[in-house]
Coordinates of C-alpha atoms in Angstrom, one line a residue:
M1 CA -38.5 -26.6 33.7
G2 CA -35.9 -24.7 31.8
G3 CA -34.7 -21.2 32.2
G4 CA -37.8 -19.5 31.0
R5 CA -40.2 -17.4 33.1
Y6 CA -42.9 -19.1 35.1
L7 CA -46.5 -18.2 35.9
A8 CA -48.4 -20.0 38.6
V9 CA -52.2 -20.3 38.6
V10 CA -53.6 -21.9 41.7
G11 CA -57.2 -23.3 41.7
G12 CA -59.4 -26.0 39.3
G13 CA -59.3 -31.7 29.3
G14 CA -56.5 -31.0 27.3
V15 CA -57.4 -27.6 26.1
H16 CA -56.4 -26.0 22.8
L17 CA -57.3 -23.1 20.5
D18 CA -58.4 -23.5 16.9
S19 CA -55.5 -22.4 14.6
N20 CA -57.4 -22.5 11.3
N21 CA -60.0 -19.8 11.5
S22 CA -58.0 -16.5 11.4
S23 CA -59.8 -14.0 9.1
P24 CA -57.9 -12.0 6.4
A25 CA -59.3 -8.8 7.8
L26 CA -57.9 -9.6 11.3
A27 CA -54.5 -10.6 9.8
E28 CA -54.4 -7.2 8.1
A29 CA -55.3 -5.4 11.3
H30 CA -52.5 -7.2 13.1
R31 CA -49.9 -6.7 10.4
A32 CA -48.2 -3.8 12.2
P33 CA -47.9 -4.8 15.9
Y34 CA -48.9 -2.2 18.5
S35 CA -46.6 -1.9 21.4
G36 CA -48.1 0.8 23.6
V37 CA -47.6 3.9 21.6
P38 CA -48.0 6.9 23.9
M39 CA -50.7 9.3 22.7
T40 CA -52.0 12.3 24.4
Q41 CA -54.6 13.8 22.0
M42 CA -58.0 12.3 21.6
A43 CA -58.1 12.8 17.9
D44 CA -54.9 10.7 17.5
V45 CA -56.2 7.9 19.6
T46 CA -59.6 7.9 17.8
E47 CA -58.1 7.8 14.4
T48 CA -55.7 5.0 15.3
L49 CA -58.6 3.0 16.8
R50 CA -60.6 3.3 13.6
T51 CA -57.8 2.1 11.5
R52 CA -57.2 -0.9 13.9
L53 CA -60.8 -2.1 13.9
F54 CA -61.5 -5.5 12.3
P55 CA -64.4 -7.8 12.1
F56 CA -64.5 -10.3 14.9
P57 CA -63.6 -13.8 13.4
R58 CA -66.8 -15.4 14.7
P59 CA -70.4 -14.3 15.2
H60 CA -70.2 -14.9 19.0
L61 CA -67.5 -15.1 21.8
L62 CA -68.5 -18.2 23.8
S63 CA -65.1 -19.8 24.6
A64 CA -61.5 -19.0 24.8
S65 CA -61.1 -21.8 22.2
D66 CA -63.0 -19.7 19.7
L67 CA -59.8 -17.7 19.0
D68 CA -56.5 -18.7 17.4
R69 CA -53.3 -16.9 18.2
P70 CA -53.4 -14.2 15.5
D71 CA -57.0 -13.4 16.5
V72 CA -55.9 -13.0 20.2
D73 CA -52.9 -10.8 19.3
A74 CA -55.0 -8.5 17.1
L75 CA -57.7 -8.2 19.8
L76 CA -55.1 -7.4 22.5
D77 CA -53.5 -4.8 20.2
L78 CA -56.9 -3.1 19.8
A79 CA -57.6 -3.4 23.6
D80 CA -54.2 -1.8 24.3
L81 CA -55.3 1.2 22.3
F82 CA -58.7 1.3 24.1
L83 CA -56.8 1.3 27.4
E84 CA -54.8 4.3 26.4
F85 CA -58.0 6.0 25.3
G86 CA -59.6 5.3 28.6
R87 CA -56.9 7.3 30.4
Q88 CA -58.0 10.5 28.7
S89 CA -60.5 12.9 30.1
A90 CA -62.8 12.6 27.1
K91 CA -63.8 8.9 26.7
S92 CA -66.8 8.9 24.4
L93 CA -66.8 7.3 20.9
D94 CA -69.6 6.6 18.4
L95 CA -68.4 3.2 17.2
L96 CA -71.6 1.5 18.6
R97 CA -74.0 4.4 18.0
G98 CA -77.5 3.1 17.2
R99 CA -76.6 -0.4 18.6
T100 CA -78.3 -1.9 21.6
L101 CA -76.3 -3.9 24.2
I102 CA -78.2 -6.0 26.8
N103 CA -76.4 -7.2 29.9
L104 CA -78.4 -10.4 30.8
F105 CA -77.1 -11.6 34.2
F106 CA -78.7 -14.5 35.9
E107 CA -76.1 -14.3 38.7
N108 CA -75.0 -11.4 40.7
S109 CA -72.0 -9.5 39.4
T110 CA -70.4 -6.2 40.1
R111 CA -67.1 -6.2 38.2
T112 CA -68.0 -8.0 35.0
Q113 CA -71.4 -6.3 34.5
G114 CA -70.1 -2.9 35.4
S115 CA -67.1 -3.4 33.1
F116 CA -69.4 -4.3 30.1
E117 CA -71.7 -1.4 30.9
I118 CA -68.9 1.1 31.0
A119 CA -67.4 -0.4 27.8
G120 CA -70.7 -0.2 25.9
K121 CA -71.4 3.3 27.0
R122 CA -67.9 4.6 26.1
L123 CA -68.5 3.1 22.6
G124 CA -71.8 5.0 22.3
A125 CA -74.2 2.0 22.6
D126 CA -77.6 2.0 24.3
V127 CA -77.0 -0.2 27.3
V128 CA -79.7 -2.1 29.1
N129 CA -79.1 -4.1 32.3
M130 CA -81.6 -6.9 32.9
A131 CA -81.5 -8.3 36.4
V132 CA -83.2 -11.5 35.3
G133 CA -82.4 -13.5 38.5
A134 CA -84.6 -11.2 40.5
S135 CA -87.6 -11.1 38.1
S136 CA -88.6 -13.4 35.3
V137 CA -86.7 -16.5 36.4
A138 CA -88.1 -16.2 39.9
K139 CA -91.5 -16.3 38.3
G140 CA -90.8 -19.5 36.4
E141 CA -89.5 -18.3 33.0
T142 CA -87.1 -20.7 31.3
L143 CA -84.0 -19.8 29.4
I144 CA -85.9 -20.5 26.1
D145 CA -88.7 -18.1 27.2
T146 CA -86.0 -15.5 27.9
A147 CA -84.5 -16.1 24.4
A148 CA -87.9 -15.6 22.8
T149 CA -88.4 -12.3 24.6
L150 CA -84.9 -11.1 23.6
V151 CA -85.6 -11.9 19.9
A152 CA -88.6 -9.7 20.1
M153 CA -86.5 -6.8 21.5
R154 CA -84.0 -7.1 18.6
P155 CA -80.8 -6.3 20.5
D156 CA -77.5 -6.2 18.6
L157 CA -75.2 -7.5 21.4
L158 CA -76.1 -9.7 24.3
V159 CA -73.8 -10.3 27.3
V160 CA -74.9 -13.2 29.3
R161 CA -73.9 -14.7 32.6
H162 CA -75.7 -17.8 33.8
W163 CA -75.3 -20.5 36.5
G164 CA -75.7 -23.3 33.9
S165 CA -72.7 -24.5 31.8
G166 CA -73.6 -24.2 28.1
A167 CA -76.3 -21.5 28.7
A168 CA -74.5 -18.9 26.5
D169 CA -74.1 -21.4 23.7
L170 CA -77.9 -22.2 23.9
L171 CA -78.8 -18.6 23.7
A172 CA -76.5 -18.0 20.8
R173 CA -78.5 -20.6 18.8
K174 CA -81.8 -19.0 19.7
V175 CA -81.2 -15.3 19.1
Q176 CA -80.3 -13.2 16.1
C177 CA -77.5 -11.1 17.7
A178 CA -73.9 -11.4 18.9
V179 CA -73.6 -13.3 22.2
I180 CA -70.7 -12.8 24.6
N181 CA -70.3 -15.3 27.3
A182 CA -69.6 -13.5 30.6
G183 CA -69.4 -16.8 32.6
D184 CA -71.5 -19.9 32.3
G185 CA -71.5 -22.2 35.3
Q186 CA -68.2 -23.9 35.8
H187 CA -67.5 -23.9 32.0
E188 CA -65.8 -20.7 30.8
H189 CA -65.3 -17.0 31.2
P190 CA -63.4 -16.0 28.0
T191 CA -63.2 -12.2 28.5
Q192 CA -61.6 -12.7 31.9
A193 CA -58.9 -14.8 30.4
L194 CA -58.3 -12.3 27.6
L195 CA -58.1 -9.4 30.0
D196 CA -55.7 -11.4 32.2
L197 CA -53.5 -12.0 29.1
L198 CA -53.7 -8.3 28.2
T199 CA -52.5 -7.5 31.8
L200 CA -49.6 -9.9 31.4
R201 CA -48.6 -8.5 28.1
R202 CA -48.4 -5.0 29.6
A203 CA -46.4 -6.2 32.6
F204 CA -44.0 -8.6 30.8
G205 CA -44.0 -7.4 27.2
D206 CA -45.8 -8.5 24.1
D207 CA -44.2 -12.0 23.9
V208 CA -45.5 -13.9 26.9
S209 CA -44.6 -17.4 25.5
S210 CA -41.7 -17.8 28.0
L211 CA -43.9 -17.3 31.0
S212 CA -45.0 -20.1 33.3
V213 CA -48.3 -19.4 35.2
A214 CA -49.5 -21.1 38.3
I215 CA -53.2 -21.0 38.8
C216 CA -54.0 -21.6 42.4
G217 CA -56.9 -22.3 44.7
D218 CA -60.5 -23.5 43.9
I219 CA -59.9 -24.9 40.4
Q220 CA -62.8 -27.3 40.7
H221 CA -65.5 -24.5 40.6
S222 CA -63.6 -22.0 38.5
R223 CA -64.6 -21.1 34.9
V224 CA -61.7 -18.5 35.0
A225 CA -59.2 -21.3 35.4
R226 CA -60.6 -23.3 32.5
S227 CA -60.5 -20.3 30.1
N228 CA -57.0 -19.2 31.3
V229 CA -55.6 -22.7 30.9
A230 CA -56.8 -22.8 27.3
L231 CA -55.6 -19.3 26.4
L232 CA -52.3 -19.3 28.2
Q233 CA -51.3 -22.7 26.7
A234 CA -52.3 -21.5 23.2
M235 CA -50.0 -18.5 23.7
G236 CA -47.1 -20.8 24.6
C237 CA -47.1 -20.3 28.4
E238 CA -46.4 -23.1 30.7
V239 CA -49.3 -23.5 33.2
R240 CA -49.4 -25.2 36.6
L241 CA -52.5 -26.0 38.6
V242 CA -52.2 -25.8 42.4
G243 CA -54.8 -26.5 45.0
P244 CA -56.1 -28.9 47.7
P245 CA -57.0 -32.3 46.3
T246 CA -60.7 -31.7 47.1
L247 CA -60.7 -28.6 44.8
L248 CA -59.0 -30.1 41.8
P249 CA -61.4 -31.4 39.1
S250 CA -61.2 -35.1 38.3
E251 CA -60.3 -34.3 34.7
A252 CA -57.4 -31.9 35.6
A253 CA -54.8 -34.5 34.4
R254 CA -56.2 -34.1 30.9
W255 CA -55.7 -30.4 30.8
G256 CA -52.0 -30.7 29.8
A257 CA -50.8 -28.9 32.9
P258 CA -48.9 -30.3 35.9
V259 CA -50.9 -30.5 39.1
F260 CA -49.6 -29.7 42.5
T261 CA -51.2 -30.1 45.9
D262 CA -48.3 -28.4 47.8
M263 CA -48.5 -24.6 47.4
I264 CA -44.8 -23.9 47.8
E265 CA -43.8 -26.6 45.4
G266 CA -46.4 -25.5 42.9
I267 CA -45.3 -21.8 42.7
S268 CA -41.6 -22.3 43.1
G269 CA -39.8 -20.4 40.3
V270 CA -42.9 -19.0 38.6
D271 CA -43.3 -15.5 37.2
V272 CA -46.9 -15.2 37.9
V273 CA -49.1 -16.5 40.7
M274 CA -52.8 -16.3 39.8
M275 CA -55.0 -16.8 42.8
L276 CA -58.6 -17.9 42.5
R277 CA -61.6 -17.1 44.7
L278 CA -62.8 -19.8 47.1
Q279 CA -66.4 -20.2 45.7
R280 CA -68.2 -21.4 48.7
E281 CA -71.6 -20.6 47.2
R282 CA -71.0 -23.5 44.7
M283 CA -69.9 -26.0 47.3
N284 CA -72.2 -28.7 48.6
G285 CA -70.3 -30.2 51.5
A286 CA -67.0 -29.5 53.3
F287 CA -64.3 -29.1 50.6
V288 CA -61.9 -27.5 53.1
P289 CA -61.6 -27.9 56.9
S290 CA -61.9 -24.2 57.5
T291 CA -60.9 -20.9 55.9
R292 CA -58.1 -20.5 58.5
E293 CA -56.7 -23.9 57.5
Y294 CA -57.2 -23.1 53.8
F295 CA -55.1 -19.9 54.1
R296 CA -52.4 -21.6 56.1
F297 CA -51.8 -24.2 53.4
W298 CA -53.0 -22.6 50.1
G299 CA -53.5 -18.8 50.8
L300 CA -50.8 -16.5 49.3
D301 CA -48.6 -14.7 51.9
G302 CA -45.1 -13.3 51.8
E303 CA -43.5 -16.4 53.0
K304 CA -45.0 -18.5 50.1
L305 CA -44.5 -15.8 47.5
A306 CA -40.7 -15.7 48.3
H307 CA -40.4 -19.1 46.5
A308 CA -41.6 -17.7 43.2
A309 CA -39.2 -16.2 40.7
P310 CA -37.6 -12.8 41.6
G311 CA -39.9 -10.0 40.4
A312 CA -42.9 -12.4 40.3
K313 CA -46.4 -10.8 39.9
V314 CA -49.6 -11.7 41.5
M315 CA -53.1 -11.7 40.0
H316 CA -56.7 -12.4 41.2
P317 CA -59.9 -12.2 39.1
G318 CA -61.8 -10.8 42.1
P319 CA -63.7 -10.4 44.2
M320 CA -61.0 -11.3 46.8
N321 CA -61.5 -13.0 50.1
R322 CA -58.7 -11.3 52.0
G323 CA -57.0 -13.4 54.6
V324 CA -58.5 -16.5 52.9
E325 CA -56.9 -16.6 49.4
I326 CA -54.5 -13.8 49.7
E327 CA -52.8 -11.6 52.3
S328 CA -53.8 -7.9 52.1
S329 CA -50.2 -6.8 52.2
I330 CA -49.6 -8.6 48.9
A331 CA -52.9 -7.7 47.2
D332 CA -52.2 -4.0 47.9
D333 CA -48.5 -4.0 47.0
P334 CA -48.0 -2.2 43.7
A335 CA -44.6 -3.8 43.3
V336 CA -46.1 -7.3 42.9
S337 CA -49.8 -7.0 42.5
L338 CA -51.5 -6.7 39.1
I339 CA -55.0 -6.8 40.5
S340 CA -55.9 -3.1 39.8
D341 CA -54.3 -3.5 36.3
Q342 CA -56.7 -6.4 35.7
V343 CA -59.7 -4.2 36.5
E344 CA -58.5 -1.4 34.1
A345 CA -57.7 -3.9 31.4
G346 CA -61.2 -5.4 31.7
V347 CA -63.0 -2.3 30.4
A348 CA -60.5 -1.9 27.5
L349 CA -60.6 -5.6 26.5
R350 CA -64.4 -5.6 26.5
M351 CA -64.5 -2.5 24.4
A352 CA -62.3 -4.3 21.9
V353 CA -64.6 -7.3 21.8
L354 CA -67.8 -5.2 21.4
A355 CA -66.3 -3.0 18.8
S356 CA -65.0 -6.0 16.8
L357 CA -68.3 -7.7 16.9
A358 CA -70.0 -4.5 15.8
E359 CA -67.5 -4.2 12.9
R360 CA -68.5 -7.7 11.8
M361 CA -72.1 -6.6 11.7
E362 CA -71.2 -3.6 9.7
A363 CA -69.4 -5.9 7.2
G364 CA -72.6 -8.0 6.9
Q365 CA -70.9 -11.1 8.2

């Protein structure tokens, strides 16, 4: 596979990104690349952030395929600045002042919902968390009913997670606000893929095109895998899919990524091993003999990781099942684990998405 770097993703058709929709404003914002300028004063960061803002190229963020490469680069440059901003003691901005952000989660979530809530509040938005799964849906309300209710509330930004694939797209056609897909069934989770890419850029440098990524584990049920395959391939990375045959989707061969059922073979020589959560709540039947057997063959431990490239990094979207998908000694090792970096990058990336969508509204687009 050549002498380049390799990233292994273990888990879940040809996937591509649209390369014809980059906006002039976005291209202008990306003209001077940002490469982690160290800044210590809040005024400097805030001023740089304002000059880097650009209108989001589309009215919604529903899929990783909504963005072409210049869009992604500009968004990650902006997120890099927000990450630096988040490390300061004063973290409040007014970029979303007067805007209402609704987190509409039909599935339980801690990381993603909390990340969007913190991102919205740091930008000055009025943030409302709606635990729909425990209220209206339990009383028989349909997604269309929920959309009608939201239209009457007149929010500006709607973050939605739903167990049904395509739910975010349906809501986007029914409401008059920007919709961000925070995970729809087994379809996509675009902000997770973007924050993973931001984490890789900070770990390996701005140009990640020489990386090969192995995505490992429960790919069948993973929206994270689908979004990451699309985004990583669009950025020039080589992607591998690794997992037991029962957890590989039937269409995996059409994703344009080599498929491995042997863990050691699949991650050999890679720069990044991306582990996925074993999503037992989505499984009807016995997909694996037992969690002990799963860890033995497809869980990441030191012995298996030794077959990756020297200096290889490990990722996991969380939440982790320790001793099932990954050994604690690896997950907690700062020399190899990027898992905490992913959490930090999540807030910054979502701030960039929210701020860019708001900027599009300000521009009247």
